[in-house]
């Protein structure tokens, strides 16, 4: 039934529509983001709770906690706290849009206001031989000025990782749930179907991953990521995500002088990670063209 649900959604995701709760699409963990979020078939650590809950079904039996924070563009920020004890995991996501300028229908200022979002998530994985399955449930709360909305969602995931094989395949359906209703208007959640493949080569020192994703609020996209551990305790990461040419031109301000420096590398991701005595520290850089760049930090501990 899980596989059928994943495949059944593919045609429905072809028609793009506006969606709410976009903070659910900001990712989790600097390791995954540094690899361009090509993580559906990787899903081998605490970030599985976000990208593919099937990854919770197998791995180290110990406990792990991770805190992640991102300074995003235009004074927005997202903070996340996750706890994992396989096959269970929990994730809290808090997003703040900072101070926003309010205006009435005539365009006159009405004072500043803010927008804040919160998501609470519980996940579990199950192992069925070489096949792993997982599911998550979410409670989502959004508040804009004096208006609020609550919705519910679920994630479903599959992961095929034969024992002793360096290759894995994964699929996930995320944010399948109720619509978000603000006053009289209702909006769907950012539903997304993903499929991916990964390979751990050179005795695990090199990790390569590819993802294809089909969202309900935009065109299909491909993601690619790599992680290299040439020195013990240090990991270097690169990633890439495809965007339609029109969107790239708009973000990079083509025709208006463009942008330069790191911000011009829209679509590329980069990161670095350090691990020592059960602690991990990861950083990811996300260029957003004319909007600037986002910086994601994650601190983890295994015990």
CSV table of C-alpha atoms in Angstrom, one decimal:
chain,number,residue,atom,x,y,z
A,1,UNK,CA,0.0,0.0,0.0
A,2,UNK,CA,2.9,2.4,0.7
A,3,UNK,CA,4.4,1.9,-2.7
A,4,UNK,CA,1.0,2.3,-4.3
A,5,UNK,CA,0.5,5.6,-2.5
A,6,UNK,CA,3.9,6.9,-3.7
A,7,UNK,CA,3.3,6.0,-7.3
A,8,UNK,CA,-0.3,7.2,-7.3
A,9,UNK,CA,0.7,10.7,-6.5
A,10,UNK,CA,3.0,11.1,-9.5
A,11,UNK,CA,0.4,12.3,-12.1
A,12,UNK,CA,-1.2,14.6,-9.6
A,13,UNK,CA,2.0,16.5,-9.1
A,14,UNK,CA,2.2,17.6,-12.7
A,15,UNK,CA,-0.1,20.6,-12.4
A,16,UNK,CA,1.6,23.4,-10.5
A,17,UNK,CA,-0.4,25.5,-8.0
A,18,UNK,CA,0.4,27.9,-5.2
A,19,UNK,CA,1.1,26.3,-1.8
A,20,UNK,CA,1.3,27.5,1.8
A,21,UNK,CA,3.7,26.6,4.6
A,22,UNK,CA,6.8,27.0,2.4
A,23,UNK,CA,9.0,26.8,5.5
A,24,UNK,CA,8.4,23.0,5.2
A,25,UNK,CA,10.6,23.1,2.1
A,26,UNK,CA,13.7,24.7,3.6
A,27,UNK,CA,15.5,21.4,4.4
A,28,UNK,CA,17.1,20.1,7.5
A,29,UNK,CA,20.7,19.6,8.5
A,30,UNK,CA,23.7,21.2,6.9
A,31,UNK,CA,25.1,17.9,5.7
A,32,UNK,CA,22.1,17.2,3.4
A,33,UNK,CA,21.9,20.9,2.3
A,34,UNK,CA,25.6,20.9,1.4
A,35,UNK,CA,24.9,18.0,-0.9
A,36,UNK,CA,22.1,19.9,-2.7
A,37,UNK,CA,19.4,17.9,-0.7
A,38,UNK,CA,20.0,14.9,-3.0
A,39,UNK,CA,19.3,12.8,0.1
A,40,UNK,CA,16.3,10.5,-0.6
A,41,UNK,CA,18.5,7.4,-1.1
A,42,UNK,CA,21.2,8.5,1.4
A,43,UNK,CA,19.0,8.9,4.5
A,44,UNK,CA,21.6,7.3,6.9
A,45,UNK,CA,21.6,9.7,9.8
A,46,UNK,CA,19.2,11.9,11.8
A,47,UNK,CA,18.3,13.9,8.7
A,48,UNK,CA,16.3,10.9,7.6
A,49,UNK,CA,13.4,12.3,9.8
A,50,UNK,CA,13.0,15.1,7.2
A,51,UNK,CA,14.1,13.6,3.9
A,52,UNK,CA,13.0,9.9,4.1
A,53,UNK,CA,11.7,8.4,7.3
A,54,UNK,CA,12.5,4.9,5.9
A,55,UNK,CA,16.2,5.6,6.8
A,56,UNK,CA,15.3,5.4,10.5
A,57,UNK,CA,14.7,1.6,10.2
A,58,UNK,CA,18.4,0.7,10.2
A,59,UNK,CA,21.7,2.0,11.5
A,60,UNK,CA,23.4,2.6,14.9
A,61,UNK,CA,21.2,1.8,17.9
A,62,UNK,CA,22.4,4.7,19.9
A,63,UNK,CA,20.7,8.1,20.4
A,64,UNK,CA,21.4,11.2,18.5
A,65,UNK,CA,20.3,14.9,18.9
A,66,UNK,CA,20.8,17.7,16.3
A,67,UNK,CA,20.2,21.4,16.4
A,68,UNK,CA,20.2,23.3,13.1
A,69,UNK,CA,19.9,27.0,12.4
A,70,UNK,CA,19.8,29.0,9.2
A,71,UNK,CA,20.1,32.7,8.5
A,72,UNK,CA,18.1,32.9,5.3
A,73,UNK,CA,17.7,35.8,2.9
A,74,UNK,CA,15.7,38.9,3.7
A,75,UNK,CA,16.1,38.6,7.5
A,76,UNK,CA,14.2,35.3,7.7
A,77,UNK,CA,15.5,32.4,9.9
A,78,UNK,CA,14.7,28.8,10.6
A,79,UNK,CA,15.7,26.8,13.7
A,80,UNK,CA,15.2,23.0,14.1
A,81,UNK,CA,15.8,20.5,16.8
A,82,UNK,CA,15.7,16.7,16.2
A,83,UNK,CA,16.0,13.7,18.4
A,84,UNK,CA,16.5,10.1,17.1
A,85,UNK,CA,16.5,6.8,18.8
A,86,UNK,CA,16.0,4.3,16.0
A,87,UNK,CA,13.5,3.4,14.7
A,88,UNK,CA,11.9,6.6,16.1
A,89,UNK,CA,12.7,10.3,15.6
A,90,UNK,CA,11.1,13.7,16.4
A,91,UNK,CA,11.6,17.1,14.8
A,92,UNK,CA,10.6,20.6,15.7
A,93,UNK,CA,10.8,23.3,13.1
A,94,UNK,CA,10.4,27.1,13.9
A,95,UNK,CA,10.4,29.7,11.2
A,96,UNK,CA,10.4,33.5,11.6
A,97,UNK,CA,9.9,35.9,8.7
A,98,UNK,CA,11.3,38.9,10.7
A,99,UNK,CA,9.6,42.3,10.6
A,100,UNK,CA,7.3,42.9,7.7
A,101,UNK,CA,5.9,46.2,6.6
A,102,UNK,CA,2.1,46.4,6.5
A,103,UNK,CA,0.2,48.5,4.0
A,104,UNK,CA,-3.5,49.1,3.3
A,105,UNK,CA,-5.3,48.9,0.0
A,106,UNK,CA,-4.2,52.4,-0.8
A,107,UNK,CA,-0.5,51.5,-0.2
A,108,UNK,CA,-0.2,53.6,3.0
A,109,UNK,CA,1.9,52.1,5.8
A,110,UNK,CA,-0.1,50.4,8.6
A,111,UNK,CA,2.9,49.4,10.8
A,112,UNK,CA,5.2,46.4,11.0
A,113,UNK,CA,4.0,42.9,11.7
A,114,UNK,CA,5.6,39.4,11.7
A,115,UNK,CA,4.9,35.9,10.5
A,116,UNK,CA,5.9,32.8,12.4
A,117,UNK,CA,5.5,29.1,11.6
A,118,UNK,CA,5.9,26.0,13.7
A,119,UNK,CA,5.9,22.3,12.8
A,120,UNK,CA,6.0,19.3,15.2
A,121,UNK,CA,6.8,15.9,13.6
A,122,UNK,CA,7.1,12.3,14.8
A,123,UNK,CA,8.5,9.6,12.6
A,124,UNK,CA,9.2,5.8,12.6
A,125,UNK,CA,11.0,3.4,10.3
A,126,UNK,CA,10.4,-0.3,9.8
A,127,UNK,CA,12.8,-2.8,8.3
A,128,UNK,CA,11.6,-5.6,6.0
A,129,UNK,CA,14.8,-7.4,5.0
A,130,UNK,CA,16.7,-5.2,2.5
A,131,UNK,CA,13.6,-3.0,2.2
A,132,UNK,CA,13.0,-0.2,4.7
A,133,UNK,CA,9.8,1.8,5.1
A,134,UNK,CA,8.9,4.8,7.2
A,135,UNK,CA,6.2,7.3,8.0
A,136,UNK,CA,5.9,10.7,9.7
A,137,UNK,CA,3.0,12.7,11.0
A,138,UNK,CA,3.1,16.5,11.4
A,139,UNK,CA,1.2,19.2,13.2
A,140,UNK,CA,1.7,22.5,11.4
A,141,UNK,CA,0.8,25.9,12.8
A,142,UNK,CA,1.1,29.2,11.0
A,143,UNK,CA,0.5,32.8,12.1
A,144,UNK,CA,0.5,36.0,10.1
A,145,UNK,CA,-0.3,39.1,12.0
A,146,UNK,CA,-3.5,38.3,13.8
A,147,UNK,CA,-4.5,35.4,11.5
A,148,UNK,CA,-3.6,31.8,12.2
A,149,UNK,CA,-4.1,28.4,10.6
A,150,UNK,CA,-3.5,24.8,11.6
A,151,UNK,CA,-3.0,21.8,9.3
A,152,UNK,CA,-1.9,18.2,9.5
A,153,UNK,CA,0.4,16.2,7.1
A,154,UNK,CA,2.2,12.9,6.7
A,155,UNK,CA,5.4,11.7,5.0
A,156,UNK,CA,5.9,8.2,3.5
A,157,UNK,CA,9.2,6.7,2.5
A,158,UNK,CA,10.8,3.6,1.0
A,159,UNK,CA,14.5,2.7,1.0
A,160,UNK,CA,16.2,-0.3,-0.7
A,161,UNK,CA,19.7,-0.8,0.6
A,162,UNK,CA,20.9,-4.5,0.4
A,163,UNK,CA,23.3,-5.5,3.1
A,164,UNK,CA,26.9,-5.3,1.9
A,165,UNK,CA,26.0,-3.3,-1.2
A,166,UNK,CA,27.3,0.3,-1.8
A,167,UNK,CA,24.2,1.2,-3.7
A,168,UNK,CA,20.8,2.3,-2.5
A,169,UNK,CA,17.5,3.5,-4.0
A,170,UNK,CA,14.9,5.6,-2.2
A,171,UNK,CA,11.5,7.2,-2.7
A,172,UNK,CA,9.4,9.6,-0.5
A,173,UNK,CA,6.2,11.5,-0.6
A,174,UNK,CA,6.3,14.5,1.7
A,175,UNK,CA,3.7,16.9,3.1
A,176,UNK,CA,0.6,14.9,2.1
A,177,UNK,CA,-2.2,16.5,4.2
A,178,UNK,CA,-4.9,19.0,4.8
A,179,UNK,CA,-5.1,22.4,3.3
A,180,UNK,CA,-4.0,25.6,5.1
A,181,UNK,CA,-7.0,27.9,5.6
A,182,UNK,CA,-6.4,31.6,6.3
A,183,UNK,CA,-9.8,33.3,6.9
A,184,UNK,CA,-11.7,32.4,3.7
A,185,UNK,CA,-8.8,31.3,1.5
A,186,UNK,CA,-7.4,27.7,1.5
A,187,UNK,CA,-4.0,26.7,0.2
A,188,UNK,CA,-2.5,23.2,-0.3
A,189,UNK,CA,0.7,22.2,1.5
A,190,UNK,CA,4.0,21.9,-0.6
A,191,UNK,CA,3.4,18.3,-1.6
A,192,UNK,CA,6.5,16.6,-3.2
A,193,UNK,CA,7.3,13.2,-4.6
A,194,UNK,CA,11.0,12.3,-4.7
A,195,UNK,CA,13.0,9.4,-6.0
A,196,UNK,CA,16.7,8.9,-5.7
A,197,UNK,CA,19.8,6.7,-6.0
A,198,UNK,CA,23.1,6.8,-4.1
A,199,UNK,CA,26.4,5.1,-4.2
A,200,UNK,CA,29.1,4.9,-1.5
A,201,UNK,CA,32.4,4.3,-3.3
A,202,UNK,CA,36.1,4.1,-2.4
A,203,UNK,CA,35.4,2.2,0.8
A,204,UNK,CA,32.8,4.8,1.8
A,205,UNK,CA,35.1,7.8,1.4
A,206,UNK,CA,33.1,9.1,-1.6
A,207,UNK,CA,29.3,9.4,-1.5
A,208,UNK,CA,27.4,10.3,-4.7
A,209,UNK,CA,23.7,10.9,-4.9
A,210,UNK,CA,21.0,11.8,-7.5
A,211,UNK,CA,17.4,12.8,-6.9
A,212,UNK,CA,14.4,13.7,-9.0
A,213,UNK,CA,11.5,15.6,-7.4
A,214,UNK,CA,8.0,16.4,-8.5
A,215,UNK,CA,6.4,19.2,-6.5
A,216,UNK,CA,2.8,20.4,-6.7
A,217,UNK,CA,3.8,24.1,-6.8
A,218,UNK,CA,6.5,24.1,-9.5
A,219,UNK,CA,8.2,22.3,-12.3
A,220,UNK,CA,10.1,19.0,-11.8
A,221,UNK,CA,13.7,19.3,-10.7
A,222,UNK,CA,16.9,17.2,-10.5
A,223,UNK,CA,19.4,17.3,-7.7
A,224,UNK,CA,22.9,16.0,-7.4
A,225,UNK,CA,25.2,15.8,-4.5
A,226,UNK,CA,28.6,14.5,-3.4
A,227,UNK,CA,30.5,14.1,-0.2
A,228,UNK,CA,34.2,13.3,0.2
A,229,UNK,CA,36.0,12.2,3.4
A,230,UNK,CA,39.6,12.3,2.4
A,231,UNK,CA,40.8,13.1,5.9
A,232,UNK,CA,39.4,11.4,9.0
A,233,UNK,CA,36.8,13.6,10.7
A,234,UNK,CA,36.5,16.1,7.8
A,235,UNK,CA,33.9,15.9,5.0
A,236,UNK,CA,33.7,18.2,1.9
A,237,UNK,CA,30.4,18.5,0.1
A,238,UNK,CA,29.0,19.9,-3.2
A,239,UNK,CA,25.5,19.9,-4.6
A,240,UNK,CA,23.4,21.2,-7.5
A,241,UNK,CA,19.7,21.7,-8.2
A,242,UNK,CA,18.2,22.5,-11.6
A,243,UNK,CA,15.9,25.5,-12.1
A,244,UNK,CA,13.9,26.7,-15.1
A,245,UNK,CA,15.8,29.3,-17.1
A,246,UNK,CA,13.2,32.0,-16.5
A,247,UNK,CA,13.5,31.5,-12.7
A,248,UNK,CA,17.3,31.6,-12.9
A,249,UNK,CA,17.3,34.8,-14.9
A,250,UNK,CA,14.9,36.5,-12.5
A,251,UNK,CA,16.9,35.4,-9.4
A,252,UNK,CA,20.2,36.4,-11.0
A,253,UNK,CA,18.8,39.7,-12.2
A,254,UNK,CA,19.7,39.0,-15.8
A,255,UNK,CA,19.0,42.1,-17.9
A,256,UNK,CA,19.5,44.4,-14.9
A,257,UNK,CA,23.3,44.1,-14.5
A,258,UNK,CA,23.2,40.7,-12.9
A,259,UNK,CA,24.9,39.7,-9.7
A,260,UNK,CA,28.5,38.7,-8.9
A,261,UNK,CA,30.4,36.7,-6.4
A,262,UNK,CA,29.1,33.8,-4.4
A,263,UNK,CA,25.5,34.9,-4.8
A,264,UNK,CA,25.7,34.4,-8.6
A,265,UNK,CA,26.1,30.6,-8.1
A,266,UNK,CA,22.4,30.1,-7.7
A,267,UNK,CA,21.6,26.4,-7.9
A,268,UNK,CA,24.9,25.3,-6.4
A,269,UNK,CA,25.4,24.2,-2.8
A,270,UNK,CA,28.6,23.7,-0.8
A,271,UNK,CA,29.4,22.5,2.7
A,272,UNK,CA,31.9,21.2,5.1
A,273,UNK,CA,31.6,18.9,8.1
A,274,UNK,CA,33.7,18.0,11.2
A,275,UNK,CA,33.3,14.9,13.4
A,276,UNK,CA,35.0,14.1,16.7
A,277,UNK,CA,34.2,11.9,19.6
A,278,UNK,CA,30.5,11.6,18.8
A,279,UNK,CA,30.1,15.3,18.0
A,280,UNK,CA,29.4,16.8,14.6
A,281,UNK,CA,29.6,20.3,13.3
A,282,UNK,CA,28.4,21.0,9.7
A,283,UNK,CA,28.0,24.1,7.6
A,284,UNK,CA,26.3,24.7,4.2
A,285,UNK,CA,26.2,27.7,1.9
A,286,UNK,CA,23.2,28.3,-0.3
A,287,UNK,CA,23.5,31.1,-2.9
A,288,UNK,CA,20.2,32.8,-3.8
A,289,UNK,CA,21.3,35.2,-6.5
A,290,UNK,CA,20.0,38.8,-6.2
A,291,UNK,CA,18.6,37.9,-2.8
A,292,UNK,CA,22.0,37.1,-1.3
A,293,UNK,CA,23.1,33.8,0.4
A,294,UNK,CA,21.8,31.6,3.2
A,295,UNK,CA,24.0,30.0,5.8
A,296,UNK,CA,23.1,26.8,7.6
A,297,UNK,CA,24.8,25.4,10.7
A,298,UNK,CA,24.2,22.1,12.4
A,299,UNK,CA,25.5,20.8,15.7
A,300,UNK,CA,25.0,17.1,16.5
A,301,UNK,CA,25.8,14.7,19.3
A,302,UNK,CA,25.6,10.9,19.5
A,303,UNK,CA,25.3,9.2,22.9
